[in-house]
Amino acid sequence: MGHILDTLTIEPIGPMSESNTFTLSEDVVRQIIMGFGITEDKAVKDATSSIINSLSPSFKARTHSITHRIHCEALLLKHHFLNPAFSPFSYIGVSKLSCYPCYALFHAFNKSVGPGEPKYFTKGCHSKLYPKWVLAKFASMDSSIRKCLVKEHFGVALKEWLKMQLDSQCGSDSTNASTTSDGTELWEGEDLSQEVDHRLGL
């Protein structure tokens, strides 16, 4: 591969950190839940209560600031987007599979770029989550990337959580039927996806 390597340009890119500042009060969590498209009052209340109750007392209603280094593949994605004159391979090689947030970021980025714009890929995803993962900023693309992340990743995960809650509620009833949010009966064992879609306003 000597003749290929002779044509390559090597450019070192130093680590970069991003900071996220947030407060997880009950009101903020409620707004986030509703931002995912959930409109049914009981679903919003249940989801908010579950999240707030899972937090330690010292974490509630305080302003937190998380500063962490951007994962390497996300950093390279940002660098190539902000430096379009440099034409890299579309495959970004890293020594490990990407975490789930990085995978979701690449998916959202590729869906957000215009026709003919370069898309980028990694080896795959190991599906793990890291609490200090921070989202790289992409200037003009930030809004569309965030919307895609909410709609196709975080919103889907929240929908699955609501489905588990509904499954649990149906299983704990003394009868084999339960009432959905629109007043119709839902029999035990029946697919609950329609009710979840209703609660999410889908």
XYZ file of N, CA and C in Angstrom:
606
model
N 0.824 -1.220 0.000
C 0.000 0.000 0.000
C 0.852 1.262 0.000
N 2.147 1.113 -0.276
C 3.038 2.261 -0.201
C 2.626 3.410 -1.086
N 2.190 3.102 -2.337
C 1.824 4.178 -3.259
C 0.570 4.918 -2.787
N -0.300 4.211 -2.022
C -1.498 4.873 -1.478
C -1.121 5.723 -0.272
N -0.313 5.156 0.595
C 0.082 5.883 1.798
C 0.863 7.154 1.452
N 1.599 7.128 0.335
C 2.362 8.310 -0.059
C 1.466 9.490 -0.418
N 0.201 9.195 -0.767
C -0.715 10.273 -1.163
C -1.556 10.791 0.001
N -1.467 10.133 1.141
C -2.298 10.522 2.282
C -1.711 11.716 3.019
N -2.612 12.509 3.606
C -2.205 13.632 4.447
C -2.535 13.284 5.887
N -1.586 13.417 6.771
C -1.813 13.137 8.196
C -1.909 14.470 8.928
N -3.030 14.667 9.577
C -3.251 15.910 10.317
C -3.671 15.572 11.745
N -2.811 15.824 12.726
C -3.210 15.543 14.125
C -4.302 16.503 14.587
N -5.269 15.967 15.296
C -6.368 16.776 15.839
C -6.385 16.578 17.345
N -6.164 17.636 18.080
C -6.112 17.549 19.536
C -7.478 17.301 20.147
N -7.502 16.824 21.385
C -8.785 16.591 22.073
C -9.552 17.897 22.269
N -10.868 17.777 22.343
C -11.718 18.950 22.528
C -12.803 18.624 23.547
N -13.102 19.559 24.398
C -14.145 19.372 25.417
C -15.333 20.267 25.129
N -16.499 19.814 25.522
C -17.728 20.624 25.471
C -18.324 20.629 26.870
N -19.066 21.684 27.178
C -19.713 21.793 28.487
C -21.223 21.860 28.317
N -21.917 21.161 29.187
C -23.375 21.230 29.255
C -23.768 21.644 30.668
N -24.560 22.694 30.774
C -25.059 23.147 32.072
C -26.565 22.928 32.121
N -27.048 22.319 33.194
C -28.475 22.000 33.256
C -28.937 21.900 34.705
N -30.240 22.028 34.893
C -30.888 21.821 36.181
C -32.019 20.823 35.984
N -32.066 19.784 36.793
C -33.111 18.774 36.651
C -34.171 18.928 37.735
N -34.836 20.064 37.741
C -35.984 20.232 38.627
C -37.184 19.516 38.010
N -38.238 19.365 38.774
C -39.429 18.683 38.266
C -40.003 19.410 37.058
N -40.006 20.744 37.103
C -40.550 21.520 35.997
C -39.719 21.339 34.728
N -38.390 21.318 34.883
C -37.509 21.137 33.721
C -37.714 19.752 33.120
N -37.778 18.726 33.962
C -37.989 17.358 33.469
C -39.323 17.259 32.738
N -40.364 17.894 33.282
C -41.682 17.881 32.636
C -41.607 18.502 31.241
N -40.896 19.617 31.121
C -40.756 20.276 29.822
C -39.997 19.396 28.834
N -38.983 18.688 29.330
C -38.221 17.785 28.461
C -39.119 16.656 27.961
N -39.901 16.062 28.870
C -40.815 14.977 28.501
C -41.799 15.447 27.443
N -42.385 16.633 27.645
C -43.345 17.166 26.681
C -42.659 17.513 25.361
N -41.374 17.862 25.437
C -40.611 18.141 24.227
C -40.428 16.923 23.346
N -40.566 15.720 23.940
C -40.489 14.491 23.169
C -41.797 14.194 22.442
N -42.803 15.038 22.634
C -44.067 14.854 21.940
C -45.132 14.162 22.759
N -44.894 13.956 24.052
C -45.895 13.323 24.914
C -46.887 14.393 25.370
N -48.165 14.166 25.137
C -49.174 15.176 25.440
C -50.176 14.729 26.508
N -50.310 13.427 26.708
C -51.305 12.929 27.663
C -50.835 13.220 29.092
N -51.704 13.884 29.882
C -51.315 14.386 31.203
C -50.759 13.300 32.120
N -51.436 12.152 32.177
C -50.996 11.097 33.090
C -49.627 10.546 32.665
N -49.412 10.408 31.355
C -48.122 9.914 30.873
C -47.003 10.882 31.234
N -47.257 12.183 31.078
C -46.258 13.197 31.437
C -45.962 13.133 32.934
N -47.021 13.034 33.738
C -46.861 12.988 35.189
C -46.105 11.742 35.622
N -46.448 10.578 35.053
C -45.793 9.320 35.421
C -44.317 9.332 35.044
N -44.023 9.790 33.829
C -42.630 9.811 33.369
C -41.804 10.782 34.198
N -42.369 11.960 34.483
C -41.665 12.960 35.284
C -41.387 12.436 36.684
N -42.398 11.832 37.291
C -42.253 11.303 38.645
C -41.199 10.209 38.702
N -41.203 9.308 37.715
C -40.238 8.208 37.694
C -38.806 8.721 37.591
N -38.587 9.718 36.720
C -37.236 10.265 36.536
C -36.782 10.998 37.791
N -37.641 11.845 38.342
C -37.283 12.615 39.536
C -36.996 11.691 40.718
N -37.814 10.647 40.883
C -37.627 9.720 42.006
C -36.351 8.892 41.873
N -35.849 8.751 40.652
C -34.624 7.973 40.461
C -33.360 8.786 40.768
N -33.518 10.103 40.942
C -32.366 10.964 41.223
C -32.064 11.000 42.712
N -30.808 11.108 43.048
C -30.442 11.250 44.459
C -30.853 12.644 44.936
N -31.185 12.799 46.223
C -31.619 14.109 46.743
C -30.617 15.224 46.468
N -29.333 14.906 46.499
C -28.317 15.936 46.290
C -28.262 16.398 44.835
N -28.892 15.618 43.927
C -28.825 15.945 42.509
C -30.007 16.808 42.069
N -31.088 16.766 42.838
C -32.310 17.447 42.425
C -32.202 18.957 42.591
N -32.852 19.677 41.692
C -33.031 21.139 41.768
C -31.719 21.888 41.975
N -30.642 21.358 41.429
C -29.367 22.061 41.464
C -28.860 22.246 40.046
N -28.093 23.287 39.846
C -27.488 23.493 38.535
C -26.223 22.671 38.438
N -26.117 21.877 37.385
C -24.971 21.016 37.183
C -24.268 21.417 35.901
N -22.983 21.307 35.904
C -22.197 21.574 34.708
C -21.288 20.384 34.456
N -21.443 19.787 33.280
C -20.622 18.646 32.903
C -19.710 19.061 31.761
N -18.434 18.944 31.989
C -17.450 19.205 30.940
C -16.698 17.912 30.677
N -16.731 17.478 29.448
C -16.092 16.207 29.124
C -15.564 16.253 27.701
N -14.578 15.429 27.437
C -14.016 15.378 26.103
C -14.983 14.691 25.130
N -15.062 15.247 23.947
C -15.871 14.649 22.892
C -15.217 13.331 22.478
N -16.024 12.299 22.296
C -15.484 11.020 21.848
C -14.792 11.185 20.500
N -13.744 10.405 20.274
C -12.853 10.649 19.132
C -13.574 10.636 17.786
N -14.505 9.678 17.567
C -15.178 9.629 16.273
C -16.099 10.830 16.071
N -16.727 11.288 17.169
C -17.565 12.489 17.085
C -16.708 13.725 16.821
N -15.522 13.754 17.393
C -14.593 14.864 17.163
C -14.161 14.907 15.695
N -13.851 13.746 15.120
C -13.467 13.698 13.709
C -14.632 14.091 12.810
N -15.830 13.665 13.170
C -17.017 14.048 12.404
C -17.181 15.563 12.398
N -17.047 16.179 13.565
C -17.157 17.632 13.665
C -16.054 18.314 12.861
N -14.826 17.817 12.975
C -13.696 18.433 12.278
C -13.907 18.410 10.760
N -14.342 17.275 10.225
C -14.536 17.169 8.779
C -15.703 18.042 8.311
N -16.729 18.168 9.134
C -17.861 19.020 8.758
C -17.448 20.492 8.714
N -16.657 20.913 9.700
C -16.255 22.321 9.773
C -15.086 22.641 8.839
N -14.477 21.618 8.251
C -13.349 21.831 7.326
C -13.618 21.074 6.022
N -14.584 21.544 5.240
C -14.999 20.787 4.042
C -13.949 20.749 2.934
N -12.955 21.636 2.994
C -11.935 21.633 1.940
C -11.085 20.368 1.995
N -10.999 19.775 3.177
C -10.223 18.551 3.345
C -11.130 17.362 3.054
N -10.765 16.545 2.073
C -11.639 15.455 1.642
C -11.162 14.121 2.204
N -11.785 13.634 3.274
C -11.357 12.368 3.900
C -12.138 11.179 3.362
N -11.772 9.991 3.816
C -12.600 8.820 3.561
C -13.902 8.975 4.356
N -14.984 8.369 3.859
C -16.259 8.448 4.582
C -16.291 7.511 5.784
N -15.391 6.532 5.794
C -15.315 5.587 6.914
C -14.314 6.109 7.938
N -14.777 6.269 9.179
C -13.906 6.719 10.264
C -13.523 5.495 11.089
N -12.246 5.150 11.060
C -11.785 3.950 11.753
C -11.368 4.246 13.178
N -11.950 3.524 14.121
C -11.569 3.632 15.528
C -11.307 2.221 16.052
N -10.582 2.133 17.155
C -10.154 0.821 17.642
C -11.293 0.017 18.267
N -12.383 0.684 18.670
C -13.508 0.003 19.309
C -14.804 0.354 18.591
N -15.833 -0.424 18.851
C -17.156 -0.062 18.359
C -17.608 1.228 19.034
N -18.438 1.994 18.359
C -18.925 3.256 18.917
C -19.951 2.995 20.013
N -20.012 3.908 20.983
C -21.068 3.840 21.993
C -22.392 4.240 21.342
N -23.492 3.999 22.058
C -24.791 4.302 21.450
C -24.971 5.787 21.129
N -24.597 6.730 22.012
C -24.768 8.150 21.656
C -23.981 8.547 20.404
N -22.762 8.032 20.238
C -21.991 8.344 19.028
C -22.675 7.755 17.795
N -23.160 6.518 17.921
C -23.905 5.905 16.821
C -25.118 6.761 16.453
N -25.863 7.210 17.460
C -27.045 8.042 17.218
C -26.649 9.369 16.565
N -25.521 9.941 16.999
C -25.050 11.190 16.416
C -24.732 11.019 14.931
N -24.009 9.956 14.570
C -23.689 9.730 13.160
C -24.966 9.532 12.343
N -25.909 8.793 12.896
C -27.175 8.570 12.203
C -27.912 9.896 11.980
N -27.982 10.729 13.022
C -28.665 12.020 12.914
C -27.932 12.950 11.956
N -26.608 12.934 11.995
C -25.817 13.767 11.090
C -26.082 13.378 9.639
N -26.014 12.086 9.342
C -26.200 11.620 7.968
C -27.605 11.906 7.452
N -28.595 11.902 8.331
C -29.955 12.219 7.913
C -30.162 13.715 7.729
N -29.279 14.514 8.336
C -29.451 15.968 8.326
C -28.698 16.662 7.187
N -27.677 16.006 6.638
C -26.920 16.651 5.563
C -27.738 16.666 4.281
N -27.443 17.628 3.429
C -28.164 17.764 2.177
C -27.705 16.768 1.125
N -28.440 16.694 0.008
C -28.059 15.784 -1.088
C -26.667 16.127 -1.609
N -25.876 15.106 -1.816
C -24.535 15.317 -2.336
C -23.494 15.653 -1.288
N -23.940 15.947 -0.065
C -23.007 16.244 1.017
C -22.431 14.938 1.561
N -21.173 14.949 2.026
C -20.564 13.698 2.511
C -21.239 13.159 3.771
N -21.354 11.847 3.832
C -21.844 11.154 5.013
C -20.705 10.302 5.567
N -20.781 10.024 6.862
C -19.675 9.323 7.516
C -20.186 8.125 8.305
N -19.321 7.132 8.454
C -19.707 5.876 9.085
C -18.567 5.349 9.952
N -18.933 4.524 10.929
C -17.946 3.850 11.765
C -18.184 2.346 11.678
N -17.385 1.579 12.394
C -17.437 0.122 12.331
C -18.756 -0.448 12.820
N -19.335 0.164 13.842
C -20.569 -0.357 14.421
C -20.784 0.203 15.810
N -21.711 -0.393 16.539
C -22.120 0.144 17.847
C -22.171 -0.970 18.886
N -21.626 -0.720 20.081
C -21.725 -1.711 21.167
C -22.898 -1.405 22.108
N -23.626 -0.325 21.825
C -24.899 0.009 22.504
C -24.758 0.448 23.959
N -23.541 0.677 24.437
C -23.376 1.128 25.814
C -23.582 2.643 25.913
N -23.998 3.086 27.114
C -24.194 4.508 27.387
C -23.137 4.996 28.362
N -22.723 6.237 28.206
C -21.756 6.838 29.116
C -22.340 8.146 29.647
N -22.462 8.273 30.972
C -23.161 9.439 31.545
C -22.505 10.774 31.244
N -21.202 10.788 30.964
C -20.533 12.068 30.709
C -20.321 12.328 29.219
N -21.020 11.605 28.371
C -20.927 11.857 26.936
C -21.513 13.233 26.646
N -20.822 14.024 25.850
C -21.325 15.358 25.487
C -21.501 15.440 23.982
N -22.501 16.183 23.576
C -22.816 16.342 22.160
C -21.932 17.416 21.547
N -21.224 17.059 20.496
C -20.408 18.038 19.779
C -21.322 19.034 19.075
N -20.857 20.245 18.919
C -21.641 21.310 18.272
C -21.266 21.407 16.801
N -22.291 21.522 15.957
C -22.098 21.534 14.515
C -22.631 22.818 13.867
N -22.631 23.904 14.594
C -23.026 25.209 14.053
C -24.407 25.136 13.396
N -24.482 25.355 12.091
C -25.763 25.435 11.385
C -26.557 24.132 11.424
N -25.894 23.019 11.719
C -26.569 21.716 11.734
C -27.108 21.336 13.103
N -26.797 22.112 14.125
C -27.162 21.733 15.496
C -28.645 21.429 15.644
N -29.491 22.315 15.142
C -30.936 22.169 15.338
C -31.473 20.899 14.688
N -31.107 20.646 13.441
C -31.629 19.465 12.745
C -31.098 18.170 13.362
N -29.842 18.184 13.816
C -29.267 16.998 14.462
C -29.996 16.708 15.767
N -30.215 17.748 16.572
C -30.904 17.548 17.850
C -32.327 17.052 17.646
N -33.041 17.591 16.654
C -34.409 17.147 16.382
C -34.435 15.684 15.987
N -33.472 15.272 15.160
C -33.417 13.872 14.744
C -33.084 12.965 15.928
N -32.177 13.399 16.791
C -31.828 12.607 17.977
C -33.048 12.399 18.866
N -33.840 13.457 19.050
C -35.030 13.363 19.891
C -36.072 12.463 19.257
N -36.351 12.682 17.973
C -37.435 11.959 17.307
C -37.125 10.488 17.084
N -35.899 10.172 16.651
C -35.599 8.815 16.222
C -34.790 7.996 17.222
N -34.343 8.626 18.301
C -33.551 7.881 19.287
C -34.115 8.051 20.701
N -34.035 9.261 21.267
C -34.484 9.464 22.640
C -35.993 9.268 22.766
N -36.752 9.764 21.780
C -38.204 9.592 21.808
C -38.611 8.135 21.713
N -37.890 7.365 20.908
C -38.162 5.928 20.761
C -37.890 5.206 22.074
N -36.781 5.579 22.728
C -36.450 4.955 24.015
C -37.512 5.277 25.060
N -38.006 6.515 25.024
C -39.050 6.897 25.980
C -40.344 6.148 25.693
N -40.624 5.923 24.423
C -41.809 5.150 24.045
C -41.713 3.724 24.590
N -40.526 3.117 24.506
C -40.338 1.781 25.045
C -40.533 1.770 26.559
N -40.057 2.826 27.237
C -40.239 2.921 28.686
C -41.727 2.994 29.030
N -42.489 3.798 28.281
C -43.928 3.907 28.530
C -44.621 2.568 28.276
N -44.176 1.847 27.252
C -44.777 0.539 26.969
C -44.551 -0.417 28.140
N -43.342 -0.392 28.722
C -43.069 -1.244 29.886
C -43.962 -0.855 31.058
N -44.184 0.468 31.236
C -45.060 0.915 32.310
C -46.480 0.417 32.092
N -46.964 0.481 30.851
C -48.316 0.019 30.546
C -48.416 -1.495 30.718
N -47.387 -2.223 30.286
C -47.375 -3.680 30.476
C -47.466 -4.028 31.957
N -46.724 -3.284 32.770
C -46.706 -3.528 34.207
C -48.071 -3.240 34.819
N -48.704 -2.159 34.377
C -50.017 -1.792 34.913
C -51.050 -2.852 34.570
N -51.008 -3.336 33.308
C -51.975 -4.357 32.894
C -51.765 -5.657 33.661
N -50.510 -6.024 33.907
C -50.208 -7.266 34.591
C -50.600 -7.252 36.059
N -50.696 -6.057 36.651
C -50.995 -5.981 38.077
C -52.489 -5.830 38.363
N -53.316 -5.676 37.315
C -54.757 -5.515 37.523
C -55.379 -6.830 37.989
N -56.505 -6.713 38.690
C -57.190 -7.910 39.176
C -58.004 -8.574 38.074
N -58.294 -7.847 36.969
C -59.005 -8.434 35.835
C -58.049 -8.507 34.667
N -58.489 -9.155 33.603
C -57.613 -9.310 32.448
C -57.832 -8.222 31.402
N -58.514 -7.153 31.778
C -58.696 -6.036 30.854
C -58.363 -4.747 31.567
N -57.850 -3.788 30.823
C -57.583 -2.473 31.382
C -58.150 -1.430 30.447
N -58.271 -0.218 30.924
C -58.843 0.851 30.126
C -57.740 1.758 29.620
N -57.749 2.044 28.321
C -56.747 2.916 27.742
C -57.122 4.364 28.024
N -56.252 5.291 27.598
C -56.483 6.696 27.903
C -57.695 7.270 27.167
N -58.170 6.576 26.110
C -59.354 7.097 25.427
C -60.626 6.370 25.858
N -60.515 5.534 26.928
C -61.691 4.904 27.509
C -62.017 3.519 26.975
N -61.289 3.036 25.971
C -61.565 1.709 25.436
C -60.830 0.658 26.245
N -61.349 -0.582 26.188
C -60.719 -1.654 26.946
C -59.565 -2.253 26.165
N -58.517 -2.589 26.879
C -57.338 -3.210 26.284
C -57.109 -4.511 27.024
N -57.230 -5.653 26.322
C -57.167 -6.945 26.985
C -55.741 -7.392 27.198
N -55.525 -8.100 28.297
C -54.196 -8.576 28.668
C -53.611 -9.413 27.544
N -52.355 -9.118 27.183
C -51.697 -9.831 26.104
C -51.841 -9.154 24.759
N -52.750 -8.181 24.653
C -52.940 -7.465 23.393
C -51.773 -6.506 23.175
N -51.434 -6.255 21.923
C -50.332 -5.345 21.589
C -50.660 -3.947 22.097
N -49.738 -3.374 22.896
C -49.979 -2.079 23.509
C -49.400 -0.925 22.701
N -48.843 -1.205 21.548
C -48.156 -0.146 20.810
C -49.100 0.975 20.385
N -50.364 0.632 20.088
C -51.313 1.658 19.684
C -51.603 2.623 20.837
N -51.719 2.097 22.044
C -51.947 2.948 23.193
C -50.729 3.824 23.481
N -49.533 3.254 23.322
C -48.313 4.049 23.534
C -48.249 5.167 22.516
N -48.559 4.849 21.245
C -48.564 5.895 20.208
C -49.541 7.000 20.559
N -50.695 6.616 21.124
C -51.700 7.604 21.502
C -51.158 8.517 22.595
N -50.501 7.919 23.596
C -49.958 8.705 24.688
C -48.848 9.647 24.231
N -48.112 9.203 23.203
C -47.037 10.041 22.684
C -47.537 11.051 21.667
N -48.799 10.963 21.312
C -49.345 11.883 20.321
C -48.875 11.565 18.923
N -48.565 10.265 18.639
C -48.057 9.872 17.328
C -49.183 9.387 16.426
